CSV table of C-alpha atoms and ligand atoms in Angstrom, one decimal:
chain,number,residue,atom,x,y,z
A,1,UNK,CA,80.0,58.0,128.4
A,2,UNK,CA,76.6,59.6,128.8
A,3,UNK,CA,74.7,60.3,125.6
A,4,UNK,CA,71.2,61.7,125.1
A,5,UNK,CA,68.6,59.3,123.5
A,6,UNK,CA,65.1,59.6,122.2
A,7,UNK,CA,63.1,57.3,124.5
A,8,UNK,CA,59.7,58.0,122.9
A,9,UNK,CA,58.0,59.8,120.0
A,10,UNK,CA,54.5,60.9,119.2
A,11,UNK,CA,52.4,63.3,117.1
A,12,UNK,CA,48.9,64.7,116.9
A,13,UNK,CA,47.0,66.4,114.0
A,14,UNK,CA,43.4,67.6,114.2
A,15,UNK,CA,40.8,65.5,112.5
A,16,UNK,CA,39.6,68.4,110.2
A,17,UNK,CA,41.1,67.9,106.7
A,18,UNK,CA,41.1,71.1,104.6
A,19,UNK,CA,41.8,70.3,100.9
A,20,UNK,CA,43.2,72.9,98.5
A,21,UNK,CA,39.7,73.2,96.9
A,22,UNK,CA,38.0,73.9,100.3
A,23,UNK,CA,40.7,76.4,101.3
A,24,UNK,CA,39.3,78.8,98.7
A,25,UNK,CA,36.0,79.0,100.4
A,26,UNK,CA,37.1,79.8,104.0
A,27,UNK,CA,36.3,83.1,105.7
A,28,UNK,CA,38.6,84.8,108.3
A,29,UNK,CA,37.5,82.3,111.0
A,30,UNK,CA,38.1,79.4,108.5
A,31,UNK,CA,34.4,78.6,108.2
A,32,UNK,CA,33.3,77.4,104.8
A,33,UNK,CA,31.3,79.9,102.7
A,34,UNK,CA,29.3,79.3,99.5
A,35,UNK,CA,31.4,81.7,97.4
A,36,UNK,CA,35.2,81.5,96.9
A,37,UNK,CA,37.1,84.0,99.2
A,38,UNK,CA,40.6,83.5,97.7
A,39,UNK,CA,41.8,83.3,94.1
A,40,UNK,CA,43.9,80.2,94.0
A,41,UNK,CA,43.5,76.6,92.7
A,42,UNK,CA,44.4,73.0,93.6
A,43,UNK,CA,46.6,72.9,90.5
A,44,UNK,CA,48.7,75.9,91.5
A,45,UNK,CA,49.2,74.8,95.1
A,46,UNK,CA,50.1,71.2,94.1
A,47,UNK,CA,52.5,72.3,91.4
A,48,UNK,CA,54.3,75.0,93.3
A,49,UNK,CA,54.3,73.4,96.8
A,50,UNK,CA,53.4,69.7,96.6
A,51,UNK,CA,50.6,70.3,99.2
A,52,UNK,CA,47.3,68.5,98.7
A,53,UNK,CA,45.7,69.1,102.0
A,54,UNK,CA,46.4,70.3,105.6
A,55,UNK,CA,44.8,69.9,109.0
A,56,UNK,CA,43.0,72.7,110.9
A,57,UNK,CA,41.6,72.7,114.4
A,58,UNK,CA,37.8,72.9,114.2
A,59,UNK,CA,36.3,76.3,113.4
A,60,UNK,CA,34.3,77.8,116.2
A,61,UNK,CA,36.1,75.8,119.0
A,62,UNK,CA,38.7,77.2,121.3
A,63,UNK,CA,41.9,75.3,120.8
A,64,UNK,CA,45.3,76.6,121.8
A,65,UNK,CA,48.8,75.4,120.8
A,66,UNK,CA,49.5,73.9,124.2
A,67,UNK,CA,46.4,71.7,123.7
A,68,UNK,CA,47.9,70.2,120.5
A,69,UNK,CA,51.3,69.9,122.3
A,70,UNK,CA,49.7,68.0,125.2
A,71,UNK,CA,48.1,65.4,122.9
A,72,UNK,CA,51.4,64.8,121.1
A,73,UNK,CA,53.3,64.8,124.4
A,74,UNK,CA,51.0,62.1,125.9
A,75,UNK,CA,51.6,59.9,122.9
A,76,UNK,CA,55.4,60.3,123.2
A,77,UNK,CA,55.2,59.5,126.9
A,78,UNK,CA,53.2,56.4,126.2
A,79,UNK,CA,55.7,55.4,123.6
A,80,UNK,CA,58.5,55.8,126.1
A,81,UNK,CA,56.7,53.9,128.8
A,82,UNK,CA,56.8,57.0,131.0
A,83,UNK,CA,54.3,59.2,132.9
A,84,UNK,CA,54.1,63.0,132.8
A,85,UNK,CA,55.4,63.2,136.4
A,86,UNK,CA,58.7,61.7,135.2
A,87,UNK,CA,59.5,64.8,133.1
A,88,UNK,CA,61.8,67.3,134.7
A,89,UNK,CA,62.2,69.7,131.7
A,90,UNK,CA,59.9,70.9,128.9
A,91,UNK,CA,61.2,72.6,125.8
A,92,UNK,CA,58.3,74.0,123.7
A,93,UNK,CA,59.0,75.2,120.2
A,94,UNK,CA,56.3,77.3,118.5
A,95,UNK,CA,55.7,80.5,116.5
A,96,UNK,CA,52.0,80.4,117.4
A,97,UNK,CA,52.1,80.6,121.3
A,98,UNK,CA,48.9,80.4,123.3
A,99,UNK,CA,49.3,84.1,124.2
A,100,UNK,CA,52.1,86.7,124.1
A,101,UNK,CA,53.4,85.7,127.5
A,102,UNK,CA,53.9,83.5,129.5
A,103,UNK,CA,55.2,80.9,127.1
A,104,UNK,CA,53.2,77.8,126.0
A,105,UNK,CA,55.4,75.4,127.9
A,106,UNK,CA,53.9,76.4,131.3
A,107,UNK,CA,50.3,76.1,129.9
A,108,UNK,CA,51.1,72.6,128.6
A,109,UNK,CA,52.8,71.6,131.9
A,110,UNK,CA,49.6,72.5,133.8
A,111,UNK,CA,47.5,70.6,131.3
A,112,UNK,CA,49.8,67.5,131.8
A,113,UNK,CA,49.1,67.9,135.5
A,114,UNK,CA,52.7,68.3,136.5
A,115,UNK,CA,52.7,71.9,137.6
A,116,UNK,CA,53.4,70.9,141.2
A,117,UNK,CA,56.4,68.7,140.3
A,118,UNK,CA,59.9,70.0,139.8
A,119,UNK,CA,60.0,70.8,136.0
A,120,UNK,CA,61.8,73.6,134.2
A,121,UNK,CA,59.8,75.1,131.3
A,122,UNK,CA,61.4,76.7,128.2
A,123,UNK,CA,59.8,78.3,125.2
A,124,UNK,CA,62.0,78.6,122.1
A,125,UNK,CA,61.2,80.8,119.1
A,126,UNK,CA,63.1,79.3,116.2
A,127,UNK,CA,60.0,78.8,114.0
A,128,UNK,CA,60.7,75.9,111.5
A,129,UNK,CA,64.1,75.3,113.0
A,130,UNK,CA,62.5,74.8,116.5
A,131,UNK,CA,62.9,71.0,116.6
A,132,UNK,CA,66.6,70.9,115.8
A,133,UNK,CA,67.3,73.8,118.1
A,134,UNK,CA,65.3,72.1,120.8
A,135,UNK,CA,67.1,68.8,120.2
A,136,UNK,CA,70.4,70.6,120.6
A,137,UNK,CA,69.3,72.1,124.0
A,138,UNK,CA,67.9,68.8,125.2
A,139,UNK,CA,71.1,67.0,124.2
A,140,UNK,CA,73.3,69.5,126.0
A,141,UNK,CA,71.1,69.4,129.2
A,142,UNK,CA,71.1,65.7,129.4
A,143,UNK,CA,74.8,65.2,128.6
A,144,UNK,CA,75.6,67.8,131.3
A,145,UNK,CA,73.5,65.9,133.8
A,146,UNK,CA,71.2,68.8,134.3
A,147,UNK,CA,67.9,67.0,133.5
A,148,UNK,CA,67.0,63.3,133.2
A,149,UNK,CA,63.8,63.4,131.2
A,150,UNK,CA,63.3,66.2,128.7
A,151,UNK,CA,60.0,66.6,126.8
A,152,UNK,CA,60.6,68.4,123.6
A,153,UNK,CA,57.5,69.5,121.8
A,154,UNK,CA,56.9,71.3,118.5
A,155,UNK,CA,53.3,72.5,118.0
A,156,UNK,CA,51.5,75.1,115.9
A,157,UNK,CA,48.0,76.5,115.3
A,158,UNK,CA,48.4,78.5,112.1
A,159,UNK,CA,44.8,78.4,111.0
A,160,UNK,CA,43.8,81.2,113.4
A,161,UNK,CA,46.3,83.8,112.0
A,162,UNK,CA,46.2,83.4,108.3
A,163,UNK,CA,44.8,85.9,105.7
A,164,UNK,CA,42.1,83.9,103.8
A,165,UNK,CA,41.7,86.6,101.1
A,166,UNK,CA,43.6,86.7,97.8
A,167,UNK,CA,46.1,89.1,99.4
A,168,UNK,CA,47.4,86.4,101.7
A,169,UNK,CA,47.3,83.4,99.3
A,170,UNK,CA,51.1,83.1,98.9
A,171,UNK,CA,51.5,82.3,102.7
A,172,UNK,CA,48.1,80.9,103.7
A,173,UNK,CA,48.2,77.9,101.3
A,174,UNK,CA,51.4,76.7,102.9
A,175,UNK,CA,50.6,76.2,106.5
A,176,UNK,CA,48.7,73.6,108.7
A,177,UNK,CA,48.1,72.8,112.4
A,178,UNK,CA,49.8,70.0,114.2
A,179,UNK,CA,52.2,68.8,116.9
A,180,UNK,CA,55.1,66.4,117.4
A,181,UNK,CA,57.0,65.5,120.6
A,182,UNK,CA,59.9,63.4,121.8
A,183,UNK,CA,60.9,62.3,125.3
A,184,UNK,CA,64.6,62.2,125.8
A,185,UNK,CA,66.9,60.8,128.5
A,186,UNK,CA,70.5,59.7,129.3
A,187,UNK,CA,72.0,56.4,128.2
A,188,UNK,CA,75.4,55.1,129.4
A,189,UNK,CA,77.1,53.7,126.3
A,190,UNK,CA,80.5,53.4,124.6
A,191,UNK,CA,78.8,53.2,121.2
A,192,UNK,CA,79.4,56.6,119.4
A,193,UNK,CA,76.5,55.9,117.1
A,194,UNK,CA,73.9,55.6,119.9
A,195,UNK,CA,71.3,58.3,120.7
A,196,UNK,CA,71.9,61.9,119.4
A,197,UNK,CA,75.1,61.9,117.4
A,198,UNK,CA,75.2,65.5,116.3
A,199,UNK,CA,73.3,68.8,116.4
A,200,UNK,CA,74.2,72.3,115.0
A,201,UNK,CA,72.1,75.4,114.9
A,202,UNK,CA,72.8,78.4,112.6
A,203,UNK,CA,71.2,81.8,112.2
A,204,UNK,CA,71.5,84.9,110.1
A,205,UNK,CA,69.5,87.8,111.5
A,206,UNK,CA,69.8,89.9,108.3
A,207,UNK,CA,67.0,87.6,107.0
A,208,UNK,CA,64.6,88.4,109.9
A,209,UNK,CA,62.3,90.5,107.6
A,210,UNK,CA,62.2,87.7,105.0
A,211,UNK,CA,59.4,86.0,107.0
A,212,UNK,CA,57.6,87.5,110.0
A,213,UNK,CA,54.4,88.1,111.8
A,214,UNK,CA,54.3,91.5,113.6
A,215,UNK,CA,51.1,91.8,115.6
A,216,UNK,CA,53.2,93.3,118.4
A,217,UNK,CA,56.1,95.8,117.9
A,218,UNK,CA,57.7,97.0,121.1
A,219,UNK,CA,59.6,99.6,119.2
A,220,UNK,CA,56.5,101.4,118.1
A,221,UNK,CA,54.2,101.2,121.1
A,222,UNK,CA,53.2,98.6,123.6
A,223,UNK,CA,50.5,97.5,121.1
A,224,UNK,CA,50.9,98.0,117.4
A,225,UNK,CA,48.6,100.7,116.2
A,226,UNK,CA,46.1,98.9,114.0
A,227,UNK,CA,42.4,98.8,113.2
A,228,UNK,CA,41.5,95.1,113.4
A,229,UNK,CA,38.5,95.8,111.1
A,230,UNK,CA,40.6,97.2,108.3
A,231,UNK,CA,41.7,93.9,107.0
A,232,UNK,CA,42.3,95.1,103.4
A,233,UNK,CA,45.1,97.6,104.2
A,234,UNK,CA,46.6,96.3,107.4
A,235,UNK,CA,49.3,93.7,107.1
A,236,UNK,CA,50.2,93.7,110.8
A,237,UNK,CA,47.9,90.9,111.6
A,238,UNK,CA,49.2,88.3,109.1
A,239,UNK,CA,52.5,86.6,108.3
A,240,UNK,CA,54.5,88.5,105.6
A,241,UNK,CA,57.0,86.6,103.4
A,242,UNK,CA,59.5,87.2,100.7
A,243,UNK,CA,58.8,83.8,99.2
A,244,UNK,CA,61.6,83.6,96.6
A,245,UNK,CA,64.3,84.8,99.1
A,246,UNK,CA,63.1,82.2,101.6
A,247,UNK,CA,63.1,79.5,99.0
A,248,UNK,CA,66.6,80.2,97.8
A,249,UNK,CA,68.1,80.6,101.2
A,250,UNK,CA,66.4,77.4,102.4
A,251,UNK,CA,67.9,75.3,99.6
A,252,UNK,CA,71.4,76.8,100.0
A,253,UNK,CA,71.5,76.4,103.8
A,254,UNK,CA,69.8,73.0,104.0
A,255,UNK,CA,72.2,71.5,101.5
A,256,UNK,CA,75.2,73.0,103.4
A,257,UNK,CA,73.9,71.9,106.8
A,258,UNK,CA,73.3,68.4,105.6
A,259,UNK,CA,76.9,68.1,104.2
A,260,UNK,CA,78.2,69.7,107.5
A,261,UNK,CA,76.4,67.0,109.5
A,262,UNK,CA,78.0,64.2,107.5
A,263,UNK,CA,81.4,65.8,107.7
A,264,UNK,CA,81.2,66.3,111.5
A,265,UNK,CA,80.1,62.8,112.2
A,266,UNK,CA,82.3,61.0,109.6
A,267,UNK,CA,79.2,59.3,108.2
A,268,UNK,CA,78.0,58.9,104.6
A,269,UNK,CA,74.5,58.5,103.2
A,270,UNK,CA,75.1,54.7,103.3
A,271,UNK,CA,75.1,54.9,107.1
A,272,UNK,CA,71.9,57.1,107.3
A,273,UNK,CA,68.5,55.4,107.1
A,274,UNK,CA,66.4,58.5,106.5
A,275,UNK,CA,66.7,62.1,105.5
A,276,UNK,CA,64.0,64.1,107.3
A,277,UNK,CA,64.0,67.7,106.0
A,278,UNK,CA,61.7,70.5,107.3
A,279,UNK,CA,58.5,70.5,105.4
A,280,UNK,CA,58.0,74.0,103.9
A,281,UNK,CA,57.7,73.2,100.2
A,282,UNK,CA,58.1,69.9,98.3
A,283,UNK,CA,60.1,71.7,95.6
A,284,UNK,CA,62.6,72.9,98.3
A,285,UNK,CA,63.1,69.4,99.5
A,286,UNK,CA,63.4,67.9,96.0
A,287,UNK,CA,66.0,70.5,95.1
A,288,UNK,CA,67.9,69.9,98.4
A,289,UNK,CA,68.0,66.2,97.6
A,290,UNK,CA,69.3,66.9,94.1
A,291,UNK,CA,72.0,69.4,95.0
A,292,UNK,CA,72.9,67.6,98.2
A,293,UNK,CA,73.3,64.3,96.3
A,294,UNK,CA,71.0,62.7,98.9
A,295,UNK,CA,69.5,59.3,97.9
A,296,UNK,CA,65.9,60.2,97.0
A,297,UNK,CA,64.5,57.0,98.4
A,298,UNK,CA,65.8,58.0,101.8
A,299,UNK,CA,64.0,61.4,101.9
A,300,UNK,CA,60.7,61.4,103.8
A,301,UNK,CA,58.1,64.1,103.1
A,302,UNK,CA,54.6,64.7,104.6
A,303,UNK,CA,53.9,68.2,103.3
A,304,UNK,CA,51.4,66.7,100.9
A,305,UNK,CA,49.2,65.7,103.8
A,306,UNK,CA,49.8,68.3,106.5
A,307,UNK,CA,51.3,71.4,104.9
A,308,UNK,CA,53.9,73.3,106.8
A,309,UNK,CA,53.4,72.7,110.6
A,310,UNK,CA,56.7,74.6,111.3
A,311,UNK,CA,58.2,73.4,114.6
A,312,UNK,CA,56.2,70.2,114.4
A,313,UNK,CA,57.2,68.9,110.9
A,314,UNK,CA,60.2,66.8,111.9
A,315,UNK,CA,58.7,64.6,114.7
A,316,UNK,CA,55.4,64.6,112.8
A,317,UNK,CA,57.0,63.2,109.7
A,318,UNK,CA,59.0,60.6,111.6
A,319,UNK,CA,55.9,59.5,113.5
A,320,UNK,CA,53.9,59.4,110.3
A,321,UNK,CA,56.3,56.9,108.6
A,322,UNK,CA,56.8,55.0,111.8
A,323,UNK,CA,53.1,54.4,112.0
A,324,UNK,CA,53.2,53.2,108.4
A,325,UNK,CA,56.0,50.7,109.4
A,326,UNK,CA,58.6,52.4,107.2
A,327,UNK,CA,60.7,54.0,110.0
A,328,UNK,CA,61.8,51.5,112.7
A,329,UNK,CA,62.9,52.2,116.2
A,330,UNK,CA,66.7,52.6,116.2
A,331,UNK,CA,66.9,53.9,112.6
A,332,UNK,CA,69.4,56.7,112.0
A,333,UNK,CA,68.0,60.0,110.9
A,334,UNK,CA,69.7,63.1,109.4
A,335,UNK,CA,67.3,66.0,109.8
A,336,UNK,CA,67.9,69.5,108.3
A,337,UNK,CA,65.7,72.5,108.9
A,338,UNK,CA,65.3,76.1,107.8
A,339,UNK,CA,63.0,78.8,109.1
A,340,UNK,CA,62.2,82.4,109.8
A,341,UNK,CA,65.0,84.3,111.4
A,342,UNK,CA,66.6,83.1,109.2
A,343,UNK,CA,67.5,80.1,111.4
A,344,UNK,CA,68.6,76.7,110.2
A,345,UNK,CA,70.4,73.6,111.4
A,346,UNK,CA,70.9,69.9,111.2
A,347,UNK,CA,71.0,66.9,113.5
A,348,UNK,CA,71.8,63.2,113.4
A,349,UNK,CA,70.0,61.0,115.8
A,350,UNK,CA,68.5,57.5,116.4
A,351,UNK,CA,64.7,57.4,116.7
B,1,ACO,N1,47.5,80.7,94.2
B,1,ACO,C1,47.6,81.1,93.0
B,1,ACO,N2,48.5,82.0,92.6
B,1,ACO,C2,49.4,82.4,93.5
B,1,ACO,C3,49.4,81.9,94.8
B,1,ACO,C4,48.4,81.0,95.2
B,1,ACO,N3,48.3,80.5,96.4
B,1,ACO,N4,50.4,82.5,95.5
B,1,ACO,C5,51.1,83.3,94.6
B,1,ACO,N5,50.5,83.2,93.4
B,1,ACO,C6,50.8,83.9,92.2
B,1,ACO,C7,51.6,85.2,92.4
B,1,ACO,O1,50.8,86.3,92.7
B,1,ACO,C8,52.3,85.3,91.1
B,1,ACO,O2,51.5,85.9,90.2
B,1,ACO,P1,52.0,87.0,89.1
B,1,ACO,O3,53.0,86.2,88.3
B,1,ACO,O4,50.8,87.4,88.4
B,1,ACO,O5,52.7,88.1,89.9
B,1,ACO,C9,52.5,83.9,90.6
B,1,ACO,O6,51.6,83.1,91.4
B,1,ACO,C10,53.9,83.3,90.9
B,1,ACO,O7,54.3,83.6,92.2
B,1,ACO,P2,55.7,83.3,92.8
B,1,ACO,O8,55.9,84.0,94.1
B,1,ACO,O9,56.8,83.6,91.7
B,1,ACO,O10,55.6,81.7,92.9
B,1,ACO,P3,56.7,80.7,93.4
B,1,ACO,O11,56.9,79.7,92.4
B,1,ACO,O12,58.0,81.5,93.9
B,1,ACO,O13,56.0,80.1,94.7
B,1,ACO,C11,55.9,80.1,97.1
B,1,ACO,C12,55.6,80.8,95.8
B,1,ACO,C13,55.2,78.8,97.1
B,1,ACO,C14,55.5,80.9,98.3
B,1,ACO,C15,57.5,79.8,97.1
B,1,ACO,O14,58.2,81.0,96.9
B,1,ACO,C16,57.9,79.2,98.4
B,1,ACO,O15,57.6,78.1,98.8
B,1,ACO,N6,58.8,79.9,99.2
B,1,ACO,C17,59.3,79.4,100.4
B,1,ACO,C18,58.3,79.5,101.5
B,1,ACO,C19,58.7,78.9,102.8
B,1,ACO,O16,59.5,78.0,102.8
B,1,ACO,N7,58.1,79.3,103.9
B,1,ACO,C20,58.3,78.8,105.1
B,1,ACO,C21,59.6,79.0,105.8
B,1,ACO,S1,59.7,78.3,107.2
B,1,ACO,C22,59.2,79.1,108.6
B,1,ACO,O17,60.0,79.3,109.5
B,1,ACO,C23,57.8,79.5,108.9
């Protein structure tokens, strides 16, 4: 039987660390000012979200999401013992694409130097659920014999599109820049617990206006009618969120999706080495662990160090704890994600 397997994993975060204290002093280009620009505090952010710091690309330099994706992809390729030219399919998950179109996968393909090789490029737009949705696609492609080496990347640059005034504080404090990647391929095995065991994506479009970033609205005009200088009254340029509704839906669906993954695979928490939830808010994850009766010592969190890197959080968290020696190659992970859309899902796989 052919199953899909993770052959290599890697991640990349920018060197620039932005603490909760420093965040208060940033201007719209995230350059440090002498006076506070946002009314928030380290205490509020830690207590409500668990976040201590996040990473940003350097202010004043031109970085695009495909640049972060490329750096994570190169590490995943090295981990797999493969070269970029071996890849025949790229799946790129992001909510912060390089430009409106084309998608970021083709920009990253070119940066990896494989634009002249046969390689399909997909961009997927499932926000914080991007990694599990992408894993589902990669798993299906590989099992069907369609592609042999799939590069799945989740990457985000949030720092360029956040509102650094008090008006945007509920959203801005949550997000960070970063990227994670896996290389996947087929394995011939009779072991039902090898490779990717399970994936399942869900969505509920009635939650679409619970968390969104407009910038562009095709229903209104080719370009949204806005005055980019009028930052005080214009909300089109920045992410908008109904935080409490997102929080409650995230807890409910992440608990349900985790239980669904166990029921579908016939596994129990005794069989799973690590629970890797999406990293949106430490309080969400602690509540999911509590309601889902998940052994707390098996739950891995990195939101304290990186904030919410949306499509990147799952591979970034696994790689973080693998570098610390906690997660070992071959460990069995149950991952559950929730994001804008609303979209959510879960997956069980060996790393
Ligand atoms: N600093 C200081 N005060 C703040 C801040 C801040 N950064 N943000 C909000 N406040 C204030 C509010 O204005 C409010 O003040 P008021 O009582 O005077 O009106 C007070 O703090 C309480 O605000 P709440 O919204 O009730 O705070 P809550 O405990 O709900 O936490 C939060 C807000 C952190 C945003 C929470 O709702 C949350 O995490 N929601 C989920 C967010 C999420 O998961 N987003 C990502 C989804 S994934 C994706 O696909 C991108």
